[in-house]
Short mmCIF file of C-alpha atoms in Angstrom, two decimals:
data_model
loop_
_atom_site.label_atom_id
_atom_site.label_comp_id
_atom_site.label_asym_id
_atom_site.label_seq_id
_atom_site.Cartn_x
_atom_site.Cartn_y
_atom_site.Cartn_z
CA UNK A 1 4.52 -15.89 -28.05
CA UNK A 2 6.30 -18.13 -25.63
CA UNK A 3 8.67 -20.69 -27.16
CA UNK A 4 6.91 -23.91 -28.25
CA UNK A 5 7.89 -27.51 -27.55
CA UNK A 6 10.07 -27.76 -30.60
CA UNK A 7 12.32 -25.20 -28.91
CA UNK A 8 12.41 -27.44 -25.82
CA UNK A 9 11.08 -24.92 -23.30
CA UNK A 10 9.39 -26.32 -20.18
CA UNK A 11 5.64 -26.20 -19.95
CA UNK A 12 4.16 -23.10 -18.40
CA UNK A 13 0.58 -22.13 -17.82
CA UNK A 14 0.21 -18.44 -18.47
CA UNK A 15 -2.88 -16.50 -17.55
CA UNK A 16 -5.27 -14.20 -19.40
CA UNK A 17 -8.16 -11.86 -18.76
CA UNK A 18 -11.80 -12.41 -19.61
CA UNK A 19 -15.26 -10.85 -19.39
CA UNK A 20 -18.95 -11.40 -20.00
CA UNK A 21 -20.79 -10.72 -23.28
CA UNK A 22 -22.15 -7.28 -22.32
CA UNK A 23 -19.57 -6.20 -19.79
CA UNK A 24 -16.88 -7.51 -17.45
CA UNK A 25 -17.76 -10.15 -14.89
CA UNK A 26 -16.18 -11.69 -11.83
CA UNK A 27 -15.71 -15.11 -13.39
CA UNK A 28 -19.13 -16.61 -12.63
CA UNK A 29 -20.84 -15.09 -15.66
CA UNK A 30 -22.71 -12.39 -13.73
CA UNK A 31 -22.67 -9.09 -15.60
CA UNK A 32 -21.22 -6.26 -13.52
CA UNK A 33 -22.24 -3.52 -15.93
CA UNK A 34 -20.63 -1.79 -18.89
CA UNK A 35 -16.94 -0.92 -18.68
CA UNK A 36 -16.03 2.72 -18.06
CA UNK A 37 -15.27 4.98 -20.99
CA UNK A 38 -11.60 5.69 -21.78
CA UNK A 39 -10.31 8.51 -19.61
CA UNK A 40 -8.09 10.04 -22.28
CA UNK A 41 -5.09 9.33 -24.51
CA UNK A 42 -3.45 5.99 -23.82
CA UNK A 43 -0.15 5.54 -22.03
CA UNK A 44 3.01 5.55 -24.15
CA UNK A 45 5.83 3.80 -22.27
CA UNK A 46 9.31 5.05 -23.06
CA UNK A 47 12.54 3.02 -23.25
CA UNK A 48 14.36 2.35 -20.01
CA UNK A 49 11.40 1.85 -17.68
CA UNK A 50 11.95 -0.77 -14.99
CA UNK A 51 9.40 -3.55 -14.80
CA UNK A 52 8.17 -6.65 -13.04
CA UNK A 53 6.35 -9.52 -14.78
CA UNK A 54 4.42 -11.75 -12.38
CA UNK A 55 1.69 -14.06 -13.68
CA UNK A 56 1.69 -16.73 -10.96
CA UNK A 57 1.69 -16.88 -7.17
CA UNK A 58 0.62 -14.31 -4.61
CA UNK A 59 1.28 -10.89 -6.07
CA UNK A 60 4.22 -9.09 -4.52
CA UNK A 61 3.42 -5.41 -4.99
CA UNK A 62 6.57 -4.18 -3.25
CA UNK A 63 9.10 -4.56 -6.07
CA UNK A 64 10.66 -1.15 -6.73
CA UNK A 65 9.85 -0.80 -10.43
CA UNK A 66 7.89 1.59 -12.62
CA UNK A 67 5.76 -0.98 -14.46
CA UNK A 68 3.99 -4.23 -13.48
CA UNK A 69 2.72 -6.81 -15.98
CA UNK A 70 0.15 -9.06 -14.28
CA UNK A 71 -2.78 -11.32 -15.08
CA UNK A 72 -5.97 -9.31 -15.30
CA UNK A 73 -8.26 -12.23 -14.58
CA UNK A 74 -6.40 -13.53 -11.53
CA UNK A 75 -5.77 -10.03 -10.19
CA UNK A 76 -8.70 -7.81 -9.24
CA UNK A 77 -9.27 -4.08 -9.55
CA UNK A 78 -8.05 -3.57 -5.97
CA UNK A 79 -4.65 -5.03 -6.87
CA UNK A 80 -4.38 -2.71 -9.85
CA UNK A 81 -5.43 0.27 -7.73
CA UNK A 82 -2.86 -0.64 -5.09
CA UNK A 83 -0.09 -0.69 -7.69
CA UNK A 84 -1.27 2.68 -8.97
CA UNK A 85 -1.11 4.08 -5.44
CA UNK A 86 2.49 2.89 -5.34
CA UNK A 87 3.22 4.86 -8.51
CA UNK A 88 3.25 1.91 -10.93
CA UNK A 89 1.76 1.59 -14.38
CA UNK A 90 0.05 -1.77 -14.87
CA UNK A 91 -0.12 -4.02 -17.95
CA UNK A 92 -2.81 -6.67 -18.42
CA UNK A 93 -1.67 -10.06 -19.72
CA UNK A 94 -4.09 -11.96 -21.95
CA UNK A 95 -3.83 -14.57 -24.69
CA UNK A 96 -5.31 -13.42 -27.99
CA UNK A 97 -3.89 -16.02 -30.36
CA UNK A 98 -4.44 -19.22 -28.38
CA UNK A 99 -7.34 -20.81 -26.52
CA UNK A 100 -6.89 -21.87 -22.90
CA UNK A 101 -9.20 -24.58 -21.60
CA UNK A 102 -9.28 -23.32 -17.98
CA UNK A 103 -10.67 -19.86 -18.73
CA UNK A 104 -14.24 -19.00 -17.67
CA UNK A 105 -15.06 -17.99 -21.25
CA UNK A 106 -13.47 -21.09 -22.82
CA UNK A 107 -16.84 -22.52 -23.86
CA UNK A 108 -17.62 -19.38 -25.84
CA UNK A 109 -14.93 -20.32 -28.37
CA UNK A 110 -16.47 -22.67 -30.98
CA UNK A 111 -14.53 -25.80 -31.85
CA UNK A 112 -14.20 -24.57 -35.43
CA UNK A 113 -11.64 -21.94 -34.36
CA UNK A 114 -9.54 -24.29 -32.21
CA UNK A 115 -6.42 -25.67 -33.87
CA UNK A 116 -3.46 -27.73 -32.79
CA UNK A 117 -1.84 -27.49 -29.39
CA UNK A 118 0.78 -24.78 -29.11
CA UNK A 119 3.10 -26.78 -26.87
CA UNK A 120 1.57 -25.63 -23.59
CA UNK A 121 -0.77 -27.73 -21.49
CA UNK A 122 -4.43 -26.91 -22.14
CA UNK A 123 -3.74 -24.45 -24.98
CA UNK A 124 -4.60 -24.60 -28.67
CA UNK A 125 -3.95 -22.18 -31.49
CA UNK A 126 -6.84 -20.06 -32.72
CA UNK A 127 -7.88 -19.53 -36.31
CA UNK A 128 -7.13 -15.82 -36.38
CA UNK A 129 -8.78 -15.50 -39.79
CA UNK A 130 -12.13 -15.88 -38.01
CA UNK A 131 -12.35 -12.33 -36.74
CA UNK A 132 -16.14 -12.58 -36.88
CA UNK A 133 -15.86 -14.97 -33.93
CA UNK A 134 -12.74 -13.75 -32.18
CA UNK A 135 -13.16 -9.98 -32.27
CA UNK A 136 -16.11 -9.83 -29.84
CA UNK A 137 -14.47 -12.36 -27.51
CA UNK A 138 -11.18 -10.48 -27.35
CA UNK A 139 -13.02 -7.17 -27.03
CA UNK A 140 -14.74 -8.49 -23.90
CA UNK A 141 -11.39 -9.46 -22.41
CA UNK A 142 -10.04 -5.99 -23.10
CA UNK A 143 -13.19 -4.54 -21.54
CA UNK A 144 -12.31 -6.40 -18.36
CA UNK A 145 -8.78 -5.04 -18.44
CA UNK A 146 -10.12 -1.53 -18.80
CA UNK A 147 -12.77 -1.98 -16.11
CA UNK A 148 -10.11 -3.08 -13.63
CA UNK A 149 -8.09 0.03 -14.33
CA UNK A 150 -5.18 -1.36 -16.31
CA UNK A 151 -3.06 1.02 -18.38
CA UNK A 152 -2.15 -1.41 -21.16
CA UNK A 153 -2.54 -4.93 -22.51
CA UNK A 154 0.03 -7.58 -23.35
CA UNK A 155 -1.65 -9.85 -25.94
CA UNK A 156 0.10 -13.21 -26.19
CA UNK A 157 0.53 -15.76 -28.98
CA UNK A 158 0.72 -13.13 -31.69
CA UNK A 159 2.64 -15.14 -34.29
CA UNK A 160 0.53 -18.17 -35.09
CA UNK A 161 1.29 -17.84 -38.79
CA UNK A 162 4.90 -18.85 -38.07
CA UNK A 163 3.83 -22.03 -36.25
CA UNK A 164 2.03 -25.30 -37.00
CA UNK A 165 -1.44 -24.20 -35.94
CA UNK A 166 -3.54 -26.61 -37.98
CA UNK A 167 -4.73 -23.71 -40.12
CA UNK A 168 -3.17 -22.36 -43.37
CA UNK A 169 -2.35 -19.01 -41.81
CA UNK A 170 -0.35 -16.52 -43.84
CA UNK A 171 1.69 -13.50 -42.83
CA UNK A 172 -1.07 -11.27 -44.19
CA UNK A 173 -3.59 -12.97 -41.88
CA UNK A 174 -1.37 -12.27 -38.89
CA UNK A 175 -0.85 -8.65 -39.84
CA UNK A 176 -4.59 -8.08 -40.18
CA UNK A 177 -5.30 -9.75 -36.86
CA UNK A 178 -2.54 -7.99 -34.95
CA UNK A 179 -3.66 -4.64 -36.29
CA UNK A 180 -7.17 -5.46 -35.10
CA UNK A 181 -5.84 -6.33 -31.64
CA UNK A 182 -4.07 -2.97 -31.45
CA UNK A 183 -7.23 -1.14 -32.50
CA UNK A 184 -9.36 -2.93 -29.91
CA UNK A 185 -6.92 -1.85 -27.20
CA UNK A 186 -6.63 1.74 -28.38
CA UNK A 187 -10.40 2.06 -28.72
CA UNK A 188 -10.54 1.38 -24.99
CA UNK A 189 -7.84 3.88 -24.06
CA UNK A 190 -5.29 1.13 -23.43
CA UNK A 191 -1.72 0.99 -24.64
CA UNK A 192 -0.83 -2.27 -26.39
CA UNK A 193 2.39 -4.25 -26.67
CA UNK A 194 3.58 -6.46 -29.50
CA UNK A 195 4.48 -9.86 -28.05
CA UNK A 196 7.40 -11.41 -29.94
CA UNK A 197 6.42 -11.66 -33.71
CA UNK A 198 9.79 -10.14 -34.52
CA UNK A 199 9.67 -10.56 -38.28
CA UNK A 200 6.59 -8.37 -38.61
CA UNK A 201 7.88 -5.49 -36.50
CA UNK A 202 8.54 -3.24 -39.55
CA UNK A 203 4.86 -3.51 -40.53
CA UNK A 204 3.42 -3.36 -37.02
CA UNK A 205 5.59 -0.78 -35.28
CA UNK A 206 3.19 2.07 -35.94
CA UNK A 207 0.29 0.14 -34.40
CA UNK A 208 1.94 -0.87 -31.11
CA UNK A 209 3.14 1.24 -28.18
CA UNK A 210 5.79 -1.10 -26.77
CA UNK A 211 7.17 -4.62 -27.20
CA UNK A 212 7.32 -7.61 -24.85
CA UNK A 213 9.94 -10.19 -25.71
CA UNK A 214 11.17 -13.49 -24.36
CA UNK A 215 14.69 -14.77 -24.99
CA UNK A 216 15.85 -12.57 -27.84
CA UNK A 217 19.37 -12.71 -26.43
CA UNK A 218 19.41 -16.50 -26.24
CA UNK A 219 18.29 -16.76 -29.85
CA UNK A 220 20.31 -13.84 -31.24
CA UNK A 221 17.25 -11.80 -32.20
CA UNK A 222 17.49 -8.63 -30.13
CA UNK A 223 18.54 -6.44 -33.04
CA UNK A 224 15.09 -6.98 -34.57
CA UNK A 225 13.54 -5.09 -31.64
CA UNK A 226 15.61 -1.94 -31.99
CA UNK A 227 13.01 -0.15 -34.18
CA UNK A 228 10.86 0.17 -31.05
CA UNK A 229 13.61 1.95 -29.13
CA UNK A 230 14.42 4.20 -32.08
CA UNK A 231 10.74 5.15 -32.16
CA UNK A 232 10.84 6.04 -28.45
CA UNK A 233 8.90 2.93 -27.39
CA UNK A 234 9.83 0.59 -24.55
CA UNK A 235 11.06 -2.98 -25.03
CA UNK A 236 10.25 -5.14 -21.99
CA UNK A 237 12.53 -8.16 -22.24
CA UNK A 238 13.16 -11.33 -20.24
CA UNK A 239 15.60 -14.22 -20.42
CA UNK A 240 15.11 -17.54 -18.66
CA UNK A 241 18.21 -19.58 -19.37
CA UNK A 242 20.90 -16.89 -19.57
CA UNK A 243 22.27 -15.16 -16.46
CA UNK A 244 22.32 -11.35 -16.48
CA UNK A 245 26.06 -11.35 -17.18
CA UNK A 246 25.30 -12.91 -20.56
CA UNK A 247 22.79 -10.31 -21.80
CA UNK A 248 22.63 -7.18 -19.64
CA UNK A 249 25.50 -5.32 -21.30
CA UNK A 250 23.87 -5.68 -24.71
CA UNK A 251 20.43 -4.90 -23.33
CA UNK A 252 21.61 -1.67 -21.75
CA UNK A 253 23.33 -0.66 -24.96
CA UNK A 254 20.14 -1.32 -26.93
CA UNK A 255 17.96 0.55 -24.44
CA UNK A 256 15.88 -2.47 -23.37
CA UNK A 257 14.20 -3.02 -20.01
CA UNK A 258 15.64 -6.45 -19.28
CA UNK A 259 15.69 -9.00 -16.49
CA UNK A 260 16.08 -12.69 -15.82
CA UNK A 261 12.98 -14.60 -14.73
CA UNK A 262 12.19 -18.21 -13.90
CA UNK A 263 9.78 -20.04 -16.17
CA UNK A 264 7.05 -20.04 -13.53
CA UNK A 265 6.84 -16.23 -13.75
CA UNK A 266 6.37 -15.81 -10.04
CA UNK A 267 7.84 -12.90 -8.09
CA UNK A 268 11.54 -13.79 -8.43
CA UNK A 269 13.51 -11.54 -10.77
CA UNK A 270 17.09 -10.46 -11.40
CA UNK A 271 17.14 -7.14 -13.21
CA UNK A 272 19.94 -5.71 -15.29
#
């Protein structure tokens, strides 16, 4: 997940993808039909791929990288298709561990699963033990990602158990939920990335196809991500407060795909 207030990171509204109960919709609740069936084995990104992560602002599709990570609700199928025509793979960002009050499906989340704020405006932790409620909601979001043609999903807020959520979450609860998230993605032919949750990497490595990390260099945690690279899986990594000179040498040695971004996650980037 992104760093919470107790780590003194500025507020940032990140985006997610959503869909209707029986199939993806365009945001007004109108069903656009069932999502297409998976086309085959899911993508397996390898270490060293170049990437761009843009969740805000007008999408700049011209960055010369191999992978884009974008918001699947804000970006339509045409944007994904355009990136594919340019030879890019495309990852769908969505929050799976926190509720966001501005999403079209926000009212579908009952109050009983909404916990404390996670340090970001309009967001609250989810009770990930309630898979009876959350599984169909997350599945619909992944259906939207698949329907728009994405190759993978980046599920955010994957370490609620390590935070003050308002629920007595345990490590075992998080493992069960994260494994479910991976299965939901794979069932739809999508690759899936583990977002942060570094301490559970040994147990989750087999379930996830790549990792997405924020600020492991700043917090001295990058060594915890090396199992992904040793397994031939990409680590997509960003720093916000360190210049490339402070982390790129280590990142290259570790085999990470690293860059500096601003907190707004618009088009600006400085790659290693």
